[in-house]
Structures are given as C-alpha cells and as structure tokens.
CSV table of C-alpha atoms in Angstrom, one decimal:
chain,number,residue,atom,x,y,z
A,665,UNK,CA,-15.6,-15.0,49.0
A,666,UNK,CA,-14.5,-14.5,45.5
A,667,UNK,CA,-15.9,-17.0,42.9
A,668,UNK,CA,-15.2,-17.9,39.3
A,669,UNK,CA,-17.2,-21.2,38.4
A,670,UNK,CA,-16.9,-22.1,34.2
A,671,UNK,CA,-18.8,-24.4,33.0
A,672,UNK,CA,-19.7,-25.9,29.6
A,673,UNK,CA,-17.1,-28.4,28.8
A,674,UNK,CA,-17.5,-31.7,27.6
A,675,UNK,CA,-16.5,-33.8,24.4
A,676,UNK,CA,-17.6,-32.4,20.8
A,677,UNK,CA,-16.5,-33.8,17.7
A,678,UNK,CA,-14.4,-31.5,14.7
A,679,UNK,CA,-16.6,-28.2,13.8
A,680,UNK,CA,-19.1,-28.8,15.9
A,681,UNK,CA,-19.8,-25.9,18.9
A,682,UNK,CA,-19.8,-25.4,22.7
A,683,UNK,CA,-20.8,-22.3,25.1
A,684,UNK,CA,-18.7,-21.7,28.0
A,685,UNK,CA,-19.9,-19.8,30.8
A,686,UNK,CA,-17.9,-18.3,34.0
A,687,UNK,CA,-20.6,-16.9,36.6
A,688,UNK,CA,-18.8,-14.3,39.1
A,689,UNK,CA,-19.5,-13.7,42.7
A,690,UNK,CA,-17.9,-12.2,45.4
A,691,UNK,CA,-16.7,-8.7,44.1
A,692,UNK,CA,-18.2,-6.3,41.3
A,693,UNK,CA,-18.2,-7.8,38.4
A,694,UNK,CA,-18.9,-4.8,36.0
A,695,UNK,CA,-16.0,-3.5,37.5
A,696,UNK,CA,-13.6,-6.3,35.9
A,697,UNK,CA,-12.1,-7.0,32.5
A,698,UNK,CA,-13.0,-11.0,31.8
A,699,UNK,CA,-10.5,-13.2,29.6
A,700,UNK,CA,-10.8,-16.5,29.0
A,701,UNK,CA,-7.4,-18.6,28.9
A,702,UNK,CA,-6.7,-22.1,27.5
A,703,UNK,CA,-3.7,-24.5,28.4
A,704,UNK,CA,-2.7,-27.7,26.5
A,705,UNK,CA,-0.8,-30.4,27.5
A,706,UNK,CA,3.0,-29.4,27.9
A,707,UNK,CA,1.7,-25.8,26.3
A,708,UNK,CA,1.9,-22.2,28.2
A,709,UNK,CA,-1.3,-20.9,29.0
A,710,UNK,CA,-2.5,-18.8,26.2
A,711,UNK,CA,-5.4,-15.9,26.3
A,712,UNK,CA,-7.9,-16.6,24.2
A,713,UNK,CA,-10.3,-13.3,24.2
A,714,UNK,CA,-10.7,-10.9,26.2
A,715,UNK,CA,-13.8,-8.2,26.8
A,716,UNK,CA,-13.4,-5.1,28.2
A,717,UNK,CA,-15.5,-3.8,31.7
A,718,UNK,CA,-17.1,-0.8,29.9
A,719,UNK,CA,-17.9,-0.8,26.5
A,720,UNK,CA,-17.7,-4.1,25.4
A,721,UNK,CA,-14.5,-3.8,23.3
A,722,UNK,CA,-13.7,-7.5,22.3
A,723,UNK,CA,-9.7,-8.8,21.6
A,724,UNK,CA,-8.8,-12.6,20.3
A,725,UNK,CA,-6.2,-14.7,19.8
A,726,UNK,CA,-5.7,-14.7,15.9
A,727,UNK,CA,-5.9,-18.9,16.4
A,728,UNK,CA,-9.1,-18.5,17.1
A,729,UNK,CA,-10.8,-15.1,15.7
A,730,UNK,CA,-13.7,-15.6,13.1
A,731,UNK,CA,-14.8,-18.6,15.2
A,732,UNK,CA,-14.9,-17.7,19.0
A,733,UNK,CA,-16.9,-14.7,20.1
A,734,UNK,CA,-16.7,-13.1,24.3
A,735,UNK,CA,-19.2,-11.6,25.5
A,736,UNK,CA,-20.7,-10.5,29.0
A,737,UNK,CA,-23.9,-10.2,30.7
A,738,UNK,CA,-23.2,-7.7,33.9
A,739,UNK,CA,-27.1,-8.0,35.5
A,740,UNK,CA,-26.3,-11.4,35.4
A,741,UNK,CA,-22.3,-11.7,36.4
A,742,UNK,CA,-21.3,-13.6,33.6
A,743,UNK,CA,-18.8,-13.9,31.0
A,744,UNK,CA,-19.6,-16.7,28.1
A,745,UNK,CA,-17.0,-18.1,25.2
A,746,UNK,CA,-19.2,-19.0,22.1
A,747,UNK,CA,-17.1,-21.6,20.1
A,748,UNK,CA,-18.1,-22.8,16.8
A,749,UNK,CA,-16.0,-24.6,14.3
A,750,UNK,CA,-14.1,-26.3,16.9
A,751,UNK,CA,-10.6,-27.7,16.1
A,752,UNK,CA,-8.9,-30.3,17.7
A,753,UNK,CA,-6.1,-28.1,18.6
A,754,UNK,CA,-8.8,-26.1,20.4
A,755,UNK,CA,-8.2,-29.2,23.0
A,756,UNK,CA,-7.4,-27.7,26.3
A,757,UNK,CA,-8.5,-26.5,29.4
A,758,UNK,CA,-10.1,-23.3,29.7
A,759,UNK,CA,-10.5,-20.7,32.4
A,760,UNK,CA,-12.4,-17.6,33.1
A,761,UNK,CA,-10.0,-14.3,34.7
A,762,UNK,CA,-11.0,-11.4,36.1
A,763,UNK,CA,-8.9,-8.3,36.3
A,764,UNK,CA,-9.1,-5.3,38.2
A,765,UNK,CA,-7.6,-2.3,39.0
A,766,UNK,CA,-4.5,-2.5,41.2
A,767,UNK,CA,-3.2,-5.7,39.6
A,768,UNK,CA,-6.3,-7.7,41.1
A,769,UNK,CA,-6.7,-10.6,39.3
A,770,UNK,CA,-9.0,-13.8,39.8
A,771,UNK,CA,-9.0,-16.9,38.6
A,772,UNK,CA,-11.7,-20.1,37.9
A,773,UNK,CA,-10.9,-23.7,38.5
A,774,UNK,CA,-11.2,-24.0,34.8
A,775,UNK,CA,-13.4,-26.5,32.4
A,776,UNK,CA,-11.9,-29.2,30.0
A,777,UNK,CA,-12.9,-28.8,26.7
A,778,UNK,CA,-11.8,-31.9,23.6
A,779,UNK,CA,-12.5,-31.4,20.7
A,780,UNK,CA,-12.2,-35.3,18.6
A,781,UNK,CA,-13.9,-37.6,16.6
C-alpha cells in the first residue's frame, strides 16, 4: 500500500540544523511532485517547499527561503528538507505530500520538529 514515512525530528536549539527525510513506497515516486508542509499549534497548515517530479524546479515559503533547501533522490524514493538556521517559529510539525496527476495526493504521518533553547 501507499507509504509516506518522515523522519528526522527531534529537539535542536536556535540556528542550529536538522534533515528531514520522507521515503515513498507504494506508487511511482518519480512520477510525483513532493512538498513538505508544517502546522503549528492553533496555525493552518502551511507549505513549506515544494520540488517538482521532472526537473527539479524548487519553490519556498518566503518564511523560510535562504535557510531550507528540497531536494529528491528518485533511485532512492525520497524527498529530504535541509534546515539550517532554525527558528523557533520553525516549531511545528512537518509532513511529506505527494501529488499526482488526477488530484492524487498522499500524505505522511508527519514528524515533530522544536526548535528551543
């Protein structure tokens, strides 16, 4: 069955860094755009960056550009969120979607990321 599993969560202080992954299984992954999302507390979920299925084309959140960075490894079904300079507003919970033609979309469980001292 269809499968989005993030991990890389945890606890990291102000500017420090964390790598998210999302590995993919259950349909073809190359054939997907991958986002990652985040929701706060009592916020909307909010996309953070998103990478396109061919070519690579990269979009972010403005909250967040300069510091985050998408990327996707297709032999390997994987989409990871590089994070550096974290924030504590960066404090949410993140989750990997996939979205395919026809208005197929999937989603992860999602990770918790906090970001304090």
């Amino acid at each position: 069955q269809v499968q989005l599993v993030e991990s890389g969560g945890g606890l990291v202080q102000p500017g420090g860094s964390l790598r998210l992954s999302c590995a993919a299984s259950g349909f073809t992954f190359s054939n997907y755009a991958m986002s990652w999302y985040r929701q706060a507390p009592g916020k909307e979920r909010e996309l953070v960056a998103r990478v396109a299925k061919i070519g690579g084309s990269t979009n972010y959140a403005d909250s967040v550009k300069g510091r985050f960075t998408i990327s996707r490894d297709n032999a390997k079904k994987t989409v990871y969120l590089q994070m550096n300079s974290l924030k504590p507003e960066d404090t949410a919970v993140y989750y990997c979607k996939a979205d395919g033609t026809w208005g197929v979309t999937y989603w992860g469980q999602g990770t918790q990321v906090t970001v304090s001292s």
